Coordinates of C-alpha atoms and ligand atoms in Angstrom, one line a residue:
X1 CA 14.4 24.1 3.1
X2 CA 14.3 20.4 3.8
X3 CA 15.2 19.5 0.1
X4 CA 18.4 21.4 0.1
X5 CA 19.6 19.9 3.1
X6 CA 19.4 16.4 1.7
X7 CA 20.8 17.1 -1.7
X8 CA 23.9 18.7 0.1
X9 CA 24.1 15.8 2.3
X10 CA 24.4 13.6 -1.2
X11 CA 26.8 16.1 -2.5
X12 CA 29.0 15.6 0.3
X13 CA 28.9 11.9 0.4
X14 CA 29.4 11.7 -3.7
X15 CA 32.4 13.8 -3.0
X16 CA 33.7 12.0 -0.3
X17 CA 33.4 8.8 -2.2
X18 CA 34.9 10.1 -5.5
X19 CA 37.7 11.5 -3.4
X20 CA 38.4 7.9 -1.5
X21 CA 37.7 6.5 -5.3
X22 CA 40.9 8.4 -6.3
X23 CA 42.7 7.4 -3.3
X24 CA 42.1 3.7 -4.0
X25 CA 43.0 4.2 -7.6
X26 CA 46.7 5.3 -6.5
X27 CA 47.0 2.8 -3.7
X28 CA 46.2 0.1 -6.3
X29 CA 49.0 1.4 -8.9
X30 CA 51.3 1.3 -5.9
X31 CA 50.3 -2.0 -5.0
X32 CA 50.7 -3.1 -8.5
X33 CA 54.3 -1.7 -9.3
X34 CA 55.2 -3.9 -6.0
X35 CA 53.8 -6.7 -7.0
X36 CA 55.3 -6.6 -10.4
X37 CA 58.8 -6.0 -8.8
X38 CA 57.9 -9.1 -6.6
X39 CA 57.6 -11.7 -9.5
X40 CA 60.4 -9.8 -12.0
X41 CA 62.8 -12.2 -11.0
X42 CA 60.9 -15.1 -11.8
X43 CA 59.8 -13.9 -15.4
X44 CA 61.4 -15.6 -18.3
X45 CA 62.8 -12.1 -19.9
X46 CA 64.6 -11.3 -16.8
X47 CA 66.3 -15.1 -16.4
X48 CA 68.0 -14.7 -20.3
X49 CA 69.0 -11.2 -20.5
X50 CA 71.2 -10.8 -23.6
X51 CA 74.2 -9.7 -21.1
X52 CA 73.9 -13.4 -20.4
X53 CA 74.5 -15.1 -23.6
X54 CA 76.4 -12.6 -25.4
X55 CA 80.0 -13.5 -27.1
X56 CA 82.5 -12.2 -28.9
X57 CA 82.0 -14.3 -32.0
X58 CA 78.3 -14.3 -32.5
X59 CA 78.4 -17.9 -34.2
X60 CA 79.5 -19.2 -30.3
X61 CA 76.4 -17.7 -28.8
X62 CA 74.1 -20.3 -27.4
X63 CA 70.4 -19.5 -27.9
X64 CA 69.1 -23.1 -27.1
X65 CA 67.4 -21.7 -23.4
X66 CA 66.0 -18.7 -25.0
X67 CA 64.5 -20.7 -27.7
X68 CA 62.9 -23.2 -25.3
X69 CA 61.3 -20.7 -23.4
X70 CA 59.4 -19.4 -26.3
X71 CA 61.6 -16.4 -27.3
X72 CA 64.4 -15.4 -30.2
X73 CA 67.9 -14.8 -30.6
X74 CA 69.1 -12.3 -33.7
X75 CA 72.4 -10.5 -34.6
X76 CA 72.3 -7.6 -36.9
X77 CA 75.9 -6.5 -38.1
X78 CA 77.2 -3.0 -38.4
X79 CA 75.9 -3.3 -42.1
X80 CA 72.1 -4.2 -40.5
X81 CA 72.3 -7.7 -42.2
X82 CA 70.8 -10.2 -40.2
X83 CA 73.3 -12.5 -39.4
X84 CA 72.3 -14.9 -37.0
X85 CA 69.0 -15.9 -36.3
X86 CA 67.2 -18.5 -33.6
X87 CA 63.7 -18.8 -32.6
X88 CA 61.4 -16.1 -32.5
X89 CA 61.8 -13.5 -35.1
X90 CA 60.2 -10.0 -35.1
X91 CA 62.6 -8.3 -37.7
X92 CA 61.6 -10.5 -40.2
X93 CA 63.9 -9.2 -43.0
X94 CA 67.5 -10.6 -44.0
X95 CA 68.7 -6.8 -44.4
X96 CA 67.4 -3.4 -42.8
X97 CA 68.5 0.2 -44.2
X98 CA 70.0 2.5 -41.1
X99 CA 66.5 4.1 -41.0
X100 CA 64.5 0.6 -40.4
X101 CA 66.8 0.0 -37.6
X102 CA 66.3 2.9 -35.8
X103 CA 62.7 2.6 -36.2
X104 CA 62.9 -1.0 -34.7
X105 CA 65.0 0.3 -32.0
X106 CA 63.0 3.2 -31.1
X107 CA 59.6 1.5 -31.4
X108 CA 60.3 -1.6 -30.0
X109 CA 58.9 -0.2 -26.3
X110 CA 55.7 -0.3 -27.9
X111 CA 55.1 -3.6 -29.1
X112 CA 53.8 -6.8 -27.3
X113 CA 57.6 -7.9 -27.1
X114 CA 60.3 -7.5 -24.7
X115 CA 63.3 -6.7 -26.7
X116 CA 66.9 -6.9 -24.8
X117 CA 69.6 -4.9 -27.0
X118 CA 73.4 -5.3 -26.4
X119 CA 75.9 -3.7 -28.8
X120 CA 79.1 -5.8 -28.9
X121 CA 82.1 -3.2 -29.9
X122 CA 84.6 -5.9 -30.4
X123 CA 82.3 -8.4 -32.9
X124 CA 80.7 -5.0 -34.2
X125 CA 77.5 -6.4 -33.8
X126 CA 73.9 -6.0 -31.8
X127 CA 72.5 -9.1 -30.0
X128 CA 68.8 -9.0 -29.9
X129 CA 67.1 -11.1 -27.6
X130 CA 63.3 -11.5 -27.7
X131 CA 60.5 -12.3 -25.7
X132 CA 56.9 -12.4 -26.1
X133 CA 55.0 -10.0 -23.6
X134 CA 52.5 -11.5 -21.1
X135 CA 50.8 -8.7 -19.8
X136 CA 52.1 -5.2 -19.6
X137 CA 51.3 -2.1 -17.8
X138 CA 53.2 0.6 -18.9
X139 CA 52.5 4.1 -16.4
X140 CA 55.5 5.8 -14.7
X141 CA 56.4 9.3 -13.2
X142 CA 59.8 10.0 -14.9
X143 CA 61.5 12.9 -14.2
X144 CA 65.3 14.2 -14.0
X145 CA 66.3 17.0 -11.5
X146 CA 68.5 18.2 -13.9
X147 CA 66.3 19.3 -16.3
X148 CA 65.8 22.8 -17.2
X149 CA 64.1 25.0 -14.7
X150 CA 62.0 26.6 -17.3
X151 CA 60.6 23.2 -18.4
X152 CA 59.9 21.8 -14.9
X153 CA 57.9 25.0 -14.3
X154 CA 56.0 24.7 -17.5
X155 CA 55.4 21.0 -17.0
X156 CA 54.3 21.6 -13.4
X157 CA 51.6 24.2 -14.4
X158 CA 50.2 21.7 -17.0
X159 CA 49.9 19.0 -14.7
X160 CA 48.6 21.6 -12.0
X161 CA 45.9 22.8 -14.7
X162 CA 44.8 18.7 -15.7
X163 CA 44.6 18.1 -11.9
X164 CA 42.5 21.0 -11.6
X165 CA 40.2 20.5 -14.5
X166 CA 39.8 17.0 -13.5
X167 CA 39.1 17.8 -9.5
X168 CA 36.3 20.6 -11.5
X169 CA 34.7 17.9 -13.5
X170 CA 34.6 15.6 -10.5
X171 CA 32.9 18.5 -8.6
X172 CA 30.3 19.1 -11.3
X173 CA 29.5 15.6 -11.9
X174 CA 29.1 15.0 -8.4
X175 CA 27.0 18.1 -7.9
X176 CA 24.8 16.8 -10.8
X177 CA 24.7 13.2 -9.7
X178 CA 23.8 13.9 -6.4
X179 CA 20.9 16.6 -7.2
X180 CA 19.5 13.7 -9.7
X181 CA 19.9 11.2 -6.8
X182 CA 18.4 13.4 -4.0
X183 CA 15.5 14.2 -6.5
X184 CA 14.3 10.6 -6.7
X185 CA 14.3 11.0 -2.6
X186 CA 13.2 14.2 -2.3
X187 CA 10.3 14.6 -5.0
X188 CA 8.0 11.5 -3.9
X189 CA 9.0 12.7 -0.6
X190 CA 7.5 16.2 -0.9
X191 CA 4.3 14.6 -2.5
X192 CA 4.0 12.5 0.4
X193 CA 4.7 15.6 2.6
X194 CA 2.0 17.6 0.8
X195 CA -0.6 15.0 1.1
X196 CA 0.2 14.5 4.9
X197 CA -0.2 18.2 5.6
X198 CA -3.8 18.1 3.3
X199 CA -4.9 15.4 6.0
X200 CA -3.7 17.2 8.9
X201 CA -5.8 20.2 7.5
X202 CA -9.1 18.3 7.4
X203 CA -8.9 17.4 3.6
X204 CA -9.4 13.6 4.0
X205 CA -10.0 12.7 0.4
X206 CA -6.3 13.6 0.0
X207 CA -4.2 10.4 -1.8
X208 CA -1.1 10.5 -3.3
X209 CA 0.4 9.1 -6.5
X210 CA 3.9 8.8 -7.0
X211 CA 4.1 6.5 -10.1
X212 CA 6.7 4.2 -8.3
X213 CA 7.3 0.6 -7.6
X214 CA 10.0 1.2 -5.0
X215 CA 9.4 1.3 -1.3
X216 CA 8.2 4.6 -2.0
X217 CA 5.2 2.8 -3.4
X218 CA 4.7 0.9 -0.2
X219 CA 4.8 3.8 1.6
X220 CA 2.0 5.7 -0.7
X221 CA -0.3 2.5 -0.2
X222 CA -0.1 2.9 3.2
X223 CA -0.5 6.4 3.4
X224 CA -3.4 6.1 1.0
X225 CA -5.1 3.3 2.8
X226 CA -4.8 5.3 5.9
X227 CA -6.0 8.7 4.4
X228 CA -8.9 6.0 3.2
X229 CA -9.8 4.7 6.2
X230 CA -9.4 8.0 8.4
X231 CA -12.0 9.5 5.7
X232 CA -14.1 6.7 6.0
X233 CA -14.3 6.7 9.5
X234 CA -14.6 10.6 9.9
X235 CA -17.8 10.3 7.4
X236 CA -19.3 7.3 9.8
X237 CA -18.6 9.6 12.6
X238 CA -20.1 12.5 11.2
X239 CA -22.9 10.1 10.2
X240 CA -23.7 8.9 13.7
X241 CA -23.3 12.4 15.3
X242 CA -26.2 13.3 12.7
X243 CA -28.3 10.2 13.3
X244 CA -27.9 11.1 17.4
X245 CA -28.9 14.5 16.6
X246 CA -31.9 13.3 14.7
X247 CA -32.8 10.9 17.0
X248 CA -32.9 13.4 20.0
X249 CA -34.9 15.6 17.8
X250 CA -37.3 12.8 17.1
X251 CA -37.7 11.7 20.6
X252 CA -38.6 15.1 21.9
X253 CA -40.8 15.6 18.7
X254 CA -42.9 12.9 19.5
X255 CA -42.8 13.2 23.6
X256 CA -44.2 17.0 23.1
X257 CA -47.7 15.9 21.4
X258 CA -48.8 13.7 24.2
X259 CA -47.0 15.5 26.9
X260 CA -48.7 18.7 25.7
X261 CA -52.0 17.1 25.6
X262 CA -51.4 15.7 28.9
X263 CA -50.8 19.0 30.3
X264 CA -53.7 20.6 28.5
X265 CA -56.3 18.2 29.8
X266 CA -55.1 18.4 33.1
X267 CA -55.2 21.7 33.6
X268 CA -58.8 21.7 31.8
X269 CA -59.8 19.5 34.3
X270 CA -58.7 21.7 37.4
X271 CA -59.9 25.0 36.2
X272 CA -62.8 24.2 34.5
X273 CA -66.1 24.4 36.8
X274 CA -69.4 22.9 35.9
X275 CA -68.1 19.9 34.0
X276 CA -70.1 16.8 33.4
X277 CA -69.3 13.1 34.4
X278 CA -69.0 12.2 30.9
X279 CA -67.1 15.2 29.7
X280 CA -64.7 14.5 32.9
X281 CA -64.4 10.4 31.6
X282 CA -63.5 11.8 28.3
X283 CA -60.7 14.2 29.4
X284 CA -59.1 11.3 31.8
X285 CA -59.6 9.2 28.8
X286 CA -57.6 11.4 26.4
X287 CA -54.8 11.7 29.3
X288 CA -54.6 8.1 30.0
X289 CA -54.2 7.4 25.8
X290 CA -51.6 10.0 26.0
X291 CA -49.9 9.0 28.6
X292 CA -50.2 5.3 27.5
X293 CA -48.3 6.7 23.9
X294 CA -45.5 8.4 25.9
X295 CA -44.7 5.5 28.0
X296 CA -44.6 3.0 25.1
X297 CA -42.8 5.4 23.2
X298 CA -40.0 5.8 26.2
X299 CA -40.3 1.7 26.8
X300 CA -39.1 1.2 23.0
X301 CA -37.1 3.8 23.4
X302 CA -35.2 2.1 26.0
X303 CA -35.4 -1.6 24.3
X304 CA -33.3 0.1 21.5
X305 CA -30.4 1.6 23.8
X306 CA -30.4 -1.4 25.6
X307 CA -29.9 -3.5 22.2
X308 CA -27.0 -0.9 21.4
X309 CA -25.1 -1.2 24.6
X310 CA -22.3 -3.3 25.0
X311 CA -23.8 -5.2 27.9
X312 CA -26.5 -6.5 26.1
X313 CA -26.3 -10.1 25.8
X314 CA -29.1 -12.8 24.0
X315 CA -30.1 -15.6 26.1
X316 CA -29.2 -18.0 23.0
X317 CA -31.1 -21.5 23.2
X318 CA -31.0 -24.4 20.5
X319 CA -34.1 -24.0 19.0
X320 CA -35.8 -26.1 16.4
X321 CA -36.9 -23.0 14.1
X322 CA -39.6 -24.4 12.1
X323 CA -41.6 -25.8 15.2
X324 CA -41.3 -22.4 16.9
X325 CA -42.3 -20.4 14.3
X326 CA -45.2 -22.7 13.6
X327 CA -45.9 -21.9 17.3
X328 CA -45.9 -18.3 17.3
X329 CA -48.3 -18.2 13.8
X330 CA -51.0 -20.5 15.8
X331 CA -50.8 -17.5 18.4
X332 CA -51.0 -15.3 15.6
X333 CA -54.3 -17.0 13.9
X334 CA -56.9 -15.4 16.8
X335 CA -55.3 -12.0 16.4
X336 CA -55.6 -12.1 12.3
X337 CA -59.1 -13.1 12.5
X338 CA -60.0 -10.6 14.8
X339 CA -59.2 -7.7 12.9
X340 CA -60.4 -9.5 9.6
X341 CA -57.2 -10.5 8.1
X342 CA -56.4 -13.6 5.6
X343 CA -53.4 -15.6 6.4
X344 CA -51.7 -18.6 4.9
X345 CA -48.4 -20.4 6.5
X346 CA -45.7 -22.4 4.9
X347 CA -43.5 -24.0 7.1
X348 CA -41.6 -26.9 6.3
X349 CA -42.2 -30.1 8.7
X350 CA -38.5 -31.0 9.2
X351 CA -36.3 -30.0 12.0
X352 CA -34.1 -26.9 11.5
X353 CA -32.0 -25.9 14.1
X354 CA -30.6 -22.3 15.3
X355 CA -29.7 -20.9 18.3
X356 CA -32.2 -18.4 19.4
X357 CA -33.3 -16.1 21.9
X358 CA -36.8 -17.1 21.8
X359 CA -38.1 -14.2 23.9
X360 CA -36.6 -11.4 21.9
X361 CA -36.9 -13.0 18.5
X362 CA -40.9 -13.5 18.9
X363 CA -40.8 -9.7 19.1
X364 CA -39.6 -9.5 15.5
X365 CA -42.7 -11.4 14.1
X366 CA -45.1 -9.8 16.6
X367 CA -43.8 -6.3 15.3
X368 CA -44.2 -7.6 11.9
X369 CA -47.7 -8.9 12.2
X370 CA -48.6 -5.5 14.3
X371 CA -47.5 -3.8 11.3
X372 CA -49.4 -5.8 8.8
X373 CA -52.7 -5.7 10.4
X374 CA -51.9 -1.5 11.7
X375 CA -51.2 -0.4 7.9
X376 CA -52.7 -2.3 5.8
X377 CA -56.6 -2.3 5.0
X378 CA -58.8 -5.6 6.5
X379 CA -58.9 -8.8 3.9
X380 CA -55.4 -8.2 3.3
X381 CA -53.6 -11.6 2.9
X382 CA -50.7 -12.1 5.3
X383 CA -48.5 -15.0 4.7
X384 CA -45.1 -16.7 6.6
X385 CA -43.0 -18.7 4.7
X386 CA -39.8 -20.8 5.6
X387 CA -37.3 -21.9 3.8
X388 CA -33.6 -23.2 4.4
X389 CA -30.8 -21.7 1.9
X390 CA -26.9 -21.7 2.3
X391 CA -27.1 -22.8 6.1
X392 CA -29.5 -20.2 6.7
X393 CA -33.3 -20.3 7.8
X394 CA -34.9 -17.7 5.2
X395 CA -38.3 -16.4 6.7
X396 CA -40.6 -14.4 4.5
X397 CA -43.3 -12.2 6.2
X398 CA -45.3 -10.9 3.5
X399 CA -48.2 -9.2 2.9
X400 CA -50.5 -8.1 -0.2
X401 CA -51.5 -4.6 1.3
X402 CA -50.5 -1.0 0.5
X403 CA -46.5 -1.5 0.5
X404 CA -43.7 0.4 1.1
X405 CA -41.7 2.6 -1.5
X406 CA -38.6 0.9 -2.6
X407 CA -36.2 3.8 -1.7
X408 CA -37.3 3.6 1.6
X409 CA -36.3 -0.3 1.7
X410 CA -33.1 0.6 3.7
X411 CA -34.0 3.8 5.6
X412 CA -37.4 2.5 6.7
X413 CA -35.3 0.4 9.6
X414 CA -34.0 3.9 11.0
X415 CA -35.6 4.5 14.3
X416 CA -38.6 7.2 13.8
X417 CA -38.8 7.0 10.2
X418 CA -42.4 6.1 8.7
X419 CA -43.6 6.2 5.4
X420 CA -46.3 8.5 5.6
X421 CA -43.8 11.1 7.9
X422 CA -46.3 12.4 10.1
X423 CA -45.4 12.6 13.6
X424 CA -48.7 12.3 15.2
X425 CA -49.9 9.6 12.9
X426 CA -53.4 8.0 13.6
X427 CA -51.8 4.9 13.7
X428 CA -50.0 5.8 17.1
X429 CA -46.8 3.9 15.8
X430 CA -43.7 5.2 17.2
X431 CA -41.4 4.5 14.0
X432 CA -39.2 2.2 16.4
X433 CA -40.6 -1.1 15.8
X434 CA -38.6 -2.0 13.1
X435 CA -35.1 -0.5 14.2
X436 CA -36.0 -2.7 17.3
X437 CA -36.7 -5.9 15.4
X438 CA -33.5 -5.8 13.0
X439 CA -31.0 -5.1 15.8
X440 CA -32.8 -8.4 17.7
X441 CA -31.9 -10.1 14.0
X442 CA -28.6 -8.9 13.9
X443 CA -27.6 -9.9 17.4
X444 CA -28.6 -13.5 16.3
X445 CA -26.0 -13.4 13.5
X446 CA -29.1 -12.9 10.8
X447 CA -30.8 -9.8 9.6
X448 CA -33.8 -8.2 8.5
X449 CA -34.4 -6.5 5.3
X450 CA -37.4 -5.5 3.2
X451 CA -38.0 -6.7 -0.1
X452 CA -40.7 -4.3 -2.0
X453 CA -43.1 -6.6 -3.6
X454 CA -43.0 -5.8 -7.3
X455 CA -46.9 -6.6 -7.4
X456 CA -48.7 -5.4 -4.6
X457 CA -47.4 -5.2 -0.5
X458 CA -44.3 -5.8 0.8
X459 CA -42.1 -8.9 2.0
X460 CA -40.2 -8.6 5.2
X461 CA -37.2 -11.1 5.1
X462 CA -35.6 -12.6 8.2
X463 CA -32.3 -14.5 8.0
X464 CA -30.9 -16.7 10.6
X465 CA -27.9 -19.1 10.6
X466 CA -28.8 -22.4 11.2
X467 CA -26.7 -24.9 12.9
Ligands
LIG1 P1 -44.3 1.9 14.0 O1 -43.9 1.5 15.5 O2 -44.7 3.3 13.6 O3 -45.1 0.7 13.1 P2 -42.0 0.5 12.4 O4 -40.4 0.8 12.3 O5 -42.6 -0.8 13.1 O6 -42.8 1.8 12.8 O7 -42.2 0.7 11.1 C1 -41.9 1.7 10.2 C2 -42.9 2.2 9.1 O8 -42.9 1.5 8.3 C3 -44.3 2.3 9.2 O9 -44.9 3.5 10.2 C4 -45.3 2.2 8.3 O10 -45.3 3.6 7.6 C5 -44.2 1.4 7.3 N1 -44.8 -0.2 7.4 C6 -44.2 -1.1 8.3 N2 -44.7 -2.2 7.8 C7 -45.5 -2.1 7.0 C8 -46.4 -3.1 6.2 N3 -46.9 -4.0 6.4 N4 -47.3 -2.3 4.9 C9 -47.0 -1.0 5.3 N5 -46.5 -0.2 5.5 C10 -45.6 -0.8 6.7

């Protein structure tokens, strides 16, 4: 529907342009004849006509002015003999036959010379004045009212037929040309429309390939970029919705166990008669542990959502990161020894400065240390190394313990992701520790990543920009 409208618009435009071109041509011809009339008087051929120099006795003819202006004067007598010739000579013979002379007279119009021929009856000769033609355009409409009426009709019909054919060819050319030109716009437009429609219908993988290099190609690139962006945004939104849904499911799942347990034991305490003191203490202990577990989970969830909130701000302070890590490691030593873990630290003596919120940052190290002790057997070696690479402090926190499967290297940082995936794991971990730690590292402009050790154990790498 739209295609037709645009093509018709083109057809109309082309017809108007063609008709205007015809009008312009007619106007140009009229202008040409006017201009030629304007200069006619000054042209050499008109300044020296044959009638001006003719004499009864051809011998007295003065040809000097004509010859000086590049022309020629010839006299042909009754026997068609060239009896006088001065300057330019286009006849080129001393004697002509009657036939040759007739040909000369009739064909003189089509030669690039201007001939002015006068017959002198008294002297019995023809005077021919010749000038070379500068530029001449022969186009004229000639008619005579006295011509036979039938001829007029026939000639008129022939002209009308030619004009009609001309207009028909013009219309056909305009039609074909308009369709071809319109197609160069309607075809890419249709492809773009189809792409947009697909996008509107929810197919975000829709892309347009016009194989053009003009403005449409720019439009195509913009369209494709836009579609790619929408596709990306939509998939991100889907993913974040999925993450949120999973998070809620995990939270309710993880809270359900301690809450059910608290409820069950509380009811037992209330209803069961004749309970020994020891039994009662055991029940209360279970209630206490479960409420601690629920409380820890809620505290960590609160911390995680705080880190995600736009109002969250660090309290950054310029800190010597080597000195600071050394202090934290010193605080970890009693814990490692108490739990029976081996340790080694490799922190350079030099001062390396970074902007840190030390309270938050210590949370990362504490969490990694807790994990190392929680998930690995006694006797595991835990090492902390710090070095500076490309304006970044790189802290490798490694252990030679059970390790984490390589395919979990990314997902382990997602909330509630645990290696054994058992929700009521004996370890009591919430699965939120690494997510919180990564978010704190990111808030510092750095990152926390896992590099599963090829040999044994795992290496967590914290990177922080230095100043
Ligand atoms: P959690 O509160 O369960 O410890 P984290 O996010 O801190 O949650 O850790 C996620 C999981 O990663 C843990 O449940 C554990 O299975 C695994 N993990 C973390 N650190 C280590 C480690 N040093 N060695 C082996 N497994 C680990």
